[in-house]
CSV table of C-alpha atoms in Angstrom, one decimal:
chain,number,residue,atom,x,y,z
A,39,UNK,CA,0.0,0.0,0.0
A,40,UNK,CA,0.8,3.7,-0.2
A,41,UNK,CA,0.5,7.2,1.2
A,42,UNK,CA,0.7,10.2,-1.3
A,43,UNK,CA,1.0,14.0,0.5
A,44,UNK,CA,1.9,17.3,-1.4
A,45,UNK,CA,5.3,16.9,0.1
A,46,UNK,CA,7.1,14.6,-1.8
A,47,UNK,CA,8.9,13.4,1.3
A,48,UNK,CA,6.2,12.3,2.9
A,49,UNK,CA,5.1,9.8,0.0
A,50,UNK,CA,5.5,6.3,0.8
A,51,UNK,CA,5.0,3.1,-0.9
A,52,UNK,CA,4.8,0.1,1.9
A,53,UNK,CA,5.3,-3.5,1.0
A,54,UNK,CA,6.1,-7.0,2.9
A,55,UNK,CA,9.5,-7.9,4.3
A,56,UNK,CA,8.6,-11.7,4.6
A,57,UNK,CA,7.5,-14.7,2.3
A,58,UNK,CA,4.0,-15.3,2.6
A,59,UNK,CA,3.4,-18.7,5.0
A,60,UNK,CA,0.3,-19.3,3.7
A,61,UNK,CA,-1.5,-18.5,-0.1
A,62,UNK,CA,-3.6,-21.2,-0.4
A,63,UNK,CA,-6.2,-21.2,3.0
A,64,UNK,CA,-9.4,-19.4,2.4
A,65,UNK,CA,-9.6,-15.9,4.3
A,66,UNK,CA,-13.4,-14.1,4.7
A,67,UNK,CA,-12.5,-10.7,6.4
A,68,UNK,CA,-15.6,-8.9,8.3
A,69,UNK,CA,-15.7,-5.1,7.6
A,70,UNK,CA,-18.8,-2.9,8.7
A,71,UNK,CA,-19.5,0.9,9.1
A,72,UNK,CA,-16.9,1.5,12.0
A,73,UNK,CA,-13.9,-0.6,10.7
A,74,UNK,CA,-11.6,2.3,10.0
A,75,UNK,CA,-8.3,3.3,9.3
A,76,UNK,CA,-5.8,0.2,9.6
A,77,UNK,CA,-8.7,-2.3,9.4
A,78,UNK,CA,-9.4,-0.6,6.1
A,79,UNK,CA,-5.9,-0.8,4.9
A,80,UNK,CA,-5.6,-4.8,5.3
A,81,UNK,CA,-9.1,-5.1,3.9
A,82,UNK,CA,-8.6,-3.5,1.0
A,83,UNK,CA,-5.3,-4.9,0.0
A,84,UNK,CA,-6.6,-7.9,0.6
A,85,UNK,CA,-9.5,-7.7,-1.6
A,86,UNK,CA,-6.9,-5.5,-4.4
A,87,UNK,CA,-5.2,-9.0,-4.5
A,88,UNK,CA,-7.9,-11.0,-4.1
A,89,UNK,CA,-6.6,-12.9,-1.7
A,90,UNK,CA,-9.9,-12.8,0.6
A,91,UNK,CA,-13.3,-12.4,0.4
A,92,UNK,CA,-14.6,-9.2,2.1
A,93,UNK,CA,-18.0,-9.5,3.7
A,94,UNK,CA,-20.3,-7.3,5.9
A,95,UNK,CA,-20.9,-3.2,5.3
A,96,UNK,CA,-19.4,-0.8,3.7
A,97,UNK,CA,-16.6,0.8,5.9
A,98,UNK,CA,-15.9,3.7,7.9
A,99,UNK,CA,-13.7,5.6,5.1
A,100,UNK,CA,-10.7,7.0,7.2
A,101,UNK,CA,-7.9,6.7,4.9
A,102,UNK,CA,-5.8,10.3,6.3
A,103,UNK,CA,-2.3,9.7,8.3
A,104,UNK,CA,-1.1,11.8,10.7
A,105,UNK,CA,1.9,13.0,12.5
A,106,UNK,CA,2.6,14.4,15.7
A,107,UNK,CA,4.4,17.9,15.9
A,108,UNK,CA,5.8,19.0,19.7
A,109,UNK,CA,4.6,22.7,20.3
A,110,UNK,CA,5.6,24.8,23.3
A,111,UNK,CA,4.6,23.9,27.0
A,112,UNK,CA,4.5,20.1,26.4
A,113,UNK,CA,1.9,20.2,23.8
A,114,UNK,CA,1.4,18.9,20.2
A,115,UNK,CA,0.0,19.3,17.0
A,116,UNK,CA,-1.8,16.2,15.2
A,117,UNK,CA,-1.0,17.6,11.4
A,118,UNK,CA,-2.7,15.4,8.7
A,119,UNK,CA,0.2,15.1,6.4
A,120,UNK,CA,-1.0,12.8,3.6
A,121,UNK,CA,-4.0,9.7,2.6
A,122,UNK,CA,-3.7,5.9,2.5
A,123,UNK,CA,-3.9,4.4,-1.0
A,124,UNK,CA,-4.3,0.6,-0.9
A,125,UNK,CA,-2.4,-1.6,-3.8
A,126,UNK,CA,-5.2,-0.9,-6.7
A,127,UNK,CA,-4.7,2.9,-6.3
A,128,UNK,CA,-8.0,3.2,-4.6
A,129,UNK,CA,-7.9,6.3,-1.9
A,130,UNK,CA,-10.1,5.1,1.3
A,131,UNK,CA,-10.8,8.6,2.5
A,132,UNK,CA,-14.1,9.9,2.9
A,133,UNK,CA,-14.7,12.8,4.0
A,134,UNK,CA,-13.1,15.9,2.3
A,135,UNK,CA,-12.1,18.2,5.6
A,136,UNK,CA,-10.2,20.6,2.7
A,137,UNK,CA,-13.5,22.0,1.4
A,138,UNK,CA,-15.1,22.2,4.5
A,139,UNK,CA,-18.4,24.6,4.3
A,140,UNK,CA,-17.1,27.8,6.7
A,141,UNK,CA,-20.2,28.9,6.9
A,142,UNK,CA,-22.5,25.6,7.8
A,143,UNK,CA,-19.4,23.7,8.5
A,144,UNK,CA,-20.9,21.0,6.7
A,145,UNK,CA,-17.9,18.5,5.5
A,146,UNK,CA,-18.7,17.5,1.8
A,147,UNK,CA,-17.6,13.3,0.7
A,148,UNK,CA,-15.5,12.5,-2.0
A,149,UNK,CA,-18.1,10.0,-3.2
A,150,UNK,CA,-20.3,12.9,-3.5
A,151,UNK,CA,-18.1,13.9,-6.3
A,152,UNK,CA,-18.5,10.3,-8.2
A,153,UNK,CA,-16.3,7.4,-8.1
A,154,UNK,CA,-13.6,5.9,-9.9
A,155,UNK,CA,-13.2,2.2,-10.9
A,156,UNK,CA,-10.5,0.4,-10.4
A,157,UNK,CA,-8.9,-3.3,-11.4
A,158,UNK,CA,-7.8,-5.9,-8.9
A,159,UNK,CA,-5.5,-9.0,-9.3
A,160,UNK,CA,-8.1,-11.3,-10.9
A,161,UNK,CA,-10.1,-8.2,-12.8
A,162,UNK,CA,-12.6,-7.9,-10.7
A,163,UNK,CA,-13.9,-4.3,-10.6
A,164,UNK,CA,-13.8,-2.1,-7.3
A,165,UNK,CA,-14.2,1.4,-6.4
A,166,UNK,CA,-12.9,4.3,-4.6
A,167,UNK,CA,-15.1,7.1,-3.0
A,168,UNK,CA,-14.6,6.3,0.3
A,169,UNK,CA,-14.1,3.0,2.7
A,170,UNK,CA,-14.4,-0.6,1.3
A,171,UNK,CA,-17.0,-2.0,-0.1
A,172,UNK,CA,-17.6,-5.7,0.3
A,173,UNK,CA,-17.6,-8.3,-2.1
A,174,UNK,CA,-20.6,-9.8,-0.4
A,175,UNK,CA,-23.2,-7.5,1.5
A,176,UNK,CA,-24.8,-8.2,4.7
A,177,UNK,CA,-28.4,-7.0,4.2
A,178,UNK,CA,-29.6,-4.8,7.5
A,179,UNK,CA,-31.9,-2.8,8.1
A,180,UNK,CA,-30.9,1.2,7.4
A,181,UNK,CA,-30.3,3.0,10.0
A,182,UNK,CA,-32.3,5.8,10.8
A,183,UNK,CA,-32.1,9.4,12.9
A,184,UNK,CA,-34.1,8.3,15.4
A,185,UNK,CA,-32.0,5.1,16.3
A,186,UNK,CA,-28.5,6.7,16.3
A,187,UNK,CA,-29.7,9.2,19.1
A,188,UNK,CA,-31.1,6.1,20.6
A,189,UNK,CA,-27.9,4.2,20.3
A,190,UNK,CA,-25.9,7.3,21.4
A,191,UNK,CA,-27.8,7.8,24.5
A,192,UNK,CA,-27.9,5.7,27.8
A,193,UNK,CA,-31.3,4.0,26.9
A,194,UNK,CA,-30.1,0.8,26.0
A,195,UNK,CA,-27.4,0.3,28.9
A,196,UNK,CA,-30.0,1.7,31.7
A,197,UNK,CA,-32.6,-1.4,30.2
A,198,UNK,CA,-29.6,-4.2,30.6
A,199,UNK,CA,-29.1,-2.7,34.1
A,200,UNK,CA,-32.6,-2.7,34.7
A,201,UNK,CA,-33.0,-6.3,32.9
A,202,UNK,CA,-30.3,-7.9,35.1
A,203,UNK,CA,-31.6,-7.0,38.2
A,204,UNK,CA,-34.8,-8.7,37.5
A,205,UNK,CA,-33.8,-11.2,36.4
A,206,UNK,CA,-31.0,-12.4,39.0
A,207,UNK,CA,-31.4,-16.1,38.5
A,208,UNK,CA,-28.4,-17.4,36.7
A,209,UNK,CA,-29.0,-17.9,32.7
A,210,UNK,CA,-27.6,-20.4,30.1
A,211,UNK,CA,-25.8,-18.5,27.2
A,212,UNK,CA,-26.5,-21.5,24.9
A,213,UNK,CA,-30.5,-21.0,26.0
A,214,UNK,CA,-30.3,-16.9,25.7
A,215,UNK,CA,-32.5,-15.5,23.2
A,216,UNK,CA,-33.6,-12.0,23.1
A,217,UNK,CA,-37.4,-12.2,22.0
A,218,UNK,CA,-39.9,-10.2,20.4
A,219,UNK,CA,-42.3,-10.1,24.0
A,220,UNK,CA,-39.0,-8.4,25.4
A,221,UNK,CA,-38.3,-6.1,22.9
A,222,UNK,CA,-41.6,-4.8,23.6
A,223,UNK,CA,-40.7,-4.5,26.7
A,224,UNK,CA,-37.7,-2.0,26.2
A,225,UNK,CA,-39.7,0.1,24.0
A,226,UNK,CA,-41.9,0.6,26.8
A,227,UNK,CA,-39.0,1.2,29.1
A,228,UNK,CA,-38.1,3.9,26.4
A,229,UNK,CA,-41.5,5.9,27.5
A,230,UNK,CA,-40.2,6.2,31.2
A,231,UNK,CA,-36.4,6.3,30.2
A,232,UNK,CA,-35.3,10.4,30.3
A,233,UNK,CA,-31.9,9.7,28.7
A,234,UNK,CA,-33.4,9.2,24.9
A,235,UNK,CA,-35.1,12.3,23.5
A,236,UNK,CA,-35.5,12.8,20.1
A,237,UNK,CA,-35.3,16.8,18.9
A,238,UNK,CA,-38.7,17.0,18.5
A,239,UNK,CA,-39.1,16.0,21.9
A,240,UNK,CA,-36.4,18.4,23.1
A,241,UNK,CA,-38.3,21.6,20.9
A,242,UNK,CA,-41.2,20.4,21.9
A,243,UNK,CA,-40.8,20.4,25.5
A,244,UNK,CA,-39.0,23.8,25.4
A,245,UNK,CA,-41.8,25.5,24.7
A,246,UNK,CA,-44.2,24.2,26.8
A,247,UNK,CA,-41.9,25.4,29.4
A,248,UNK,CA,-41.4,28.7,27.5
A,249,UNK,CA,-45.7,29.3,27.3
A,250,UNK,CA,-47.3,31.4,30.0
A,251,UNK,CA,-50.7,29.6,29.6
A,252,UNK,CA,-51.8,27.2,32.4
A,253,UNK,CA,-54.3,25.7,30.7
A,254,UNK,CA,-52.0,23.7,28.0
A,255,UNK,CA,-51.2,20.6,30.4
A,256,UNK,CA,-53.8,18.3,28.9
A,257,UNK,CA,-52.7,19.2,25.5
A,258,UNK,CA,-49.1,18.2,26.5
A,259,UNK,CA,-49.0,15.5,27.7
A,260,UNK,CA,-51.2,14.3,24.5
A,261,UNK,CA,-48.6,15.5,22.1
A,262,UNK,CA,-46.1,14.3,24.6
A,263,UNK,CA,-47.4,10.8,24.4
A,264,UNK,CA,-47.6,11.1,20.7
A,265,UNK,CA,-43.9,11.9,20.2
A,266,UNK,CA,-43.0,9.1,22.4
A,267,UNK,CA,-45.6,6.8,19.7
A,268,UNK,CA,-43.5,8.3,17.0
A,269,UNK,CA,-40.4,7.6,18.4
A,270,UNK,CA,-41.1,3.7,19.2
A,271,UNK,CA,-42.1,3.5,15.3
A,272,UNK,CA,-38.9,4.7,14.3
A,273,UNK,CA,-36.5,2.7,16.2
A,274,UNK,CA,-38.8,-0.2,15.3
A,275,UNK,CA,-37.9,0.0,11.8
A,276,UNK,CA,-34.2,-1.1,13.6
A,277,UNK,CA,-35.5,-3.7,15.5
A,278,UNK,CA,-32.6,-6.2,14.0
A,279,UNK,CA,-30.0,-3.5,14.6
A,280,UNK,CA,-30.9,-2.8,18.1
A,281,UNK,CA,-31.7,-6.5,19.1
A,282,UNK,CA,-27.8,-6.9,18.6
A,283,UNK,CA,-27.1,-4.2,20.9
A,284,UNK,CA,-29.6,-5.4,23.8
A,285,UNK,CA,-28.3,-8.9,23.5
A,286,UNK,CA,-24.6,-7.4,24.0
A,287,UNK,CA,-25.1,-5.1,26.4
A,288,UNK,CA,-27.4,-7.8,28.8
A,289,UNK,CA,-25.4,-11.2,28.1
A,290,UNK,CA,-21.9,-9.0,29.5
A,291,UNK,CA,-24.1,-8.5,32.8
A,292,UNK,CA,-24.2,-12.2,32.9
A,293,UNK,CA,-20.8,-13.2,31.4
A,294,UNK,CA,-19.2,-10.6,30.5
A,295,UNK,CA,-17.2,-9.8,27.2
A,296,UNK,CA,-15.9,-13.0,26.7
A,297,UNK,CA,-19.6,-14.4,26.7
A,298,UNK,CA,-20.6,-11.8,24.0
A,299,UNK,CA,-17.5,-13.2,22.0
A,300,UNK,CA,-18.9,-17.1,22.6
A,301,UNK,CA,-22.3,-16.0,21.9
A,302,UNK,CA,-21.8,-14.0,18.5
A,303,UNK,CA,-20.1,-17.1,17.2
A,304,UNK,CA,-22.8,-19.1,16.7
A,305,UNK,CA,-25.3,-16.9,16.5
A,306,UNK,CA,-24.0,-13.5,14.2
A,307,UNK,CA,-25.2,-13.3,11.0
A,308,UNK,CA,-22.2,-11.9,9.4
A,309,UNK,CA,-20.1,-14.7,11.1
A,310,UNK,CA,-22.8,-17.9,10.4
A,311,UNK,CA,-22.6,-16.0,6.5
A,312,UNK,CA,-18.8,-16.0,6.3
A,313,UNK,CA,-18.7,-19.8,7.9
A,314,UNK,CA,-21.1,-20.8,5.3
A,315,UNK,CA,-18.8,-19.3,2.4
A,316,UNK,CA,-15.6,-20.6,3.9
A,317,UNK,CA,-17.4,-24.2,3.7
A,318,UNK,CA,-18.6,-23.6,-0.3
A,319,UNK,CA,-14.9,-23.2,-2.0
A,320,UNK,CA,-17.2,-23.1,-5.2
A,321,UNK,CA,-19.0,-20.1,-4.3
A,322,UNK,CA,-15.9,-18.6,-2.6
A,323,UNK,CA,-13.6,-19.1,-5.8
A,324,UNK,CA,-16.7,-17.9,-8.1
A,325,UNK,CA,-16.3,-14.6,-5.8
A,326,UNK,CA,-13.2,-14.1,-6.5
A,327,UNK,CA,-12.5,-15.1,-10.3
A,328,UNK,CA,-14.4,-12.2,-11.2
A,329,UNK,CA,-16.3,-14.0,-13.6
């Protein structure tokens, strides 16, 4: 792979220092939407060679590299200095920080601008424009407004606290299964939880509090209620997103991270899909041949 700044100096092109142990063994690497940077490096050269199979989302699309600068009074400046490029040419970067929108401060994305094709090993076609894109797509749901505030808020770890205290008795992580009775459940939690508000919740509730009438209480808490409605609809559109999440967050109360880990190998669908592949060298060498 390569990095390619302004400064010529600061062009590099990287390659192995070792023979290869193994060319033959089937590789599936798992990429989705937060697999950034390094992990975006290996994928891609991997794929530019076609030496593996890459399955799951699209990726993150940080492809900028950075070096530290001391500054007075023991501090430093991070200065991005040049992009990744992975063995096909392809530039992983994503966002364009150079053309930044100083008045919105909106961040425009390269892919925004079109992509460019390029060739790997075999002749297979792939793309630049930001992150990797797999050769084989895990279909999920698309992820919604309404569901990332959910996911950045507390909601989801207060309802695994609140989960594992009621239910105390000691659970089997072969027999765990998060159903649909208690994913009801949680999004009635999500009417009484006060750590997930949507902005329409937030405006809303603002002025209320802002209006001078007294006679307006009956007619917020109807809206109120209806907002909270609305809310529940949206995240339900996520329901196989967020199920993950409850189902991580609740089996580490009971066994911790390395449960998670035993759990998600038999029962993620990216990994059950990439065990399935690695178990059809047909399907996986059709994959790959480009034809």
């Amino acid at each position: 792979m390569s990095t390619k700044a302004k400064i010529k100096k600061w062009s590099n092109t990287y390659t192995s220092k070792n023979d290869p142990l193994d060319l033959e063994i089937p590789i599936v690497v798992l990429i989705n939407e937060r697999s950034a940077s390094a992990s975006e490096i290996v994928s891609g050269s991997l794929q530019d060679y076609d030496r593996a199979v890459i399955m799951g989302k699209r990726s993150f699309g940080k492809g900028l590299v950075q070096r530290y600068r001391e500054l007075t009074y023991g501090t430093q400046l991070k200065l991005t200095i040049s992009k990744y490029y992975t063995p096909s040419g392809r530039c992983i970067q994503e966002l364009d920080y150079e053309n930044r929108d100083l008045e919105t401060g909106k961040i425009p994305k390269f892919s925004d601008k079109g992509i460019n094709a390029f060739k790997t090993a075999n002749g297979r076609t792939v793309y630049d424009g930001g992150g990797v894109m797999p050769d084989v797509e895990i279909k999920t749901s698309k992820k919604n407004e309404t569901t990332d505030a959910l996911i950045k808020s507390r909601a989801i770890f207060n309802f695994a606290t609140d989960y594992y205290y009621n239910n105390l008795t000691s659970k089997s992580l072969e027999d765990f299964k998060f159903s649909n009775k208690e994913f009801n459940r949680f999004t009635e939690f999500l009417k009484v939880d006060t750590t997930f508000t949507t902005v329409q919740e937030s405006l809303f509730k603002k002025a209320f509090l802002a209006s001078k009438e007294n006679n307006v209480s009956l007619e917020y808490r109807k809206i109120k209620e209806k907002l909270a409605d609305d809310k529940i609809k949206e995240i339900s559109k996520n329901k196989d997103i967020i199920t993950a999440l409850l189902e991580a967050e609740i089996l580490e109360r009971y066994f911790y991270k390395e449960g998670v880990y035993k759990y998600n190998l038999k029962n993620d669908e990216a990994i059950s899909q990439a065990v399935a592949l690695l178990n059809n060298p047909t399907q996986y060498t059709e994959i790959l041949s480009g034809k």
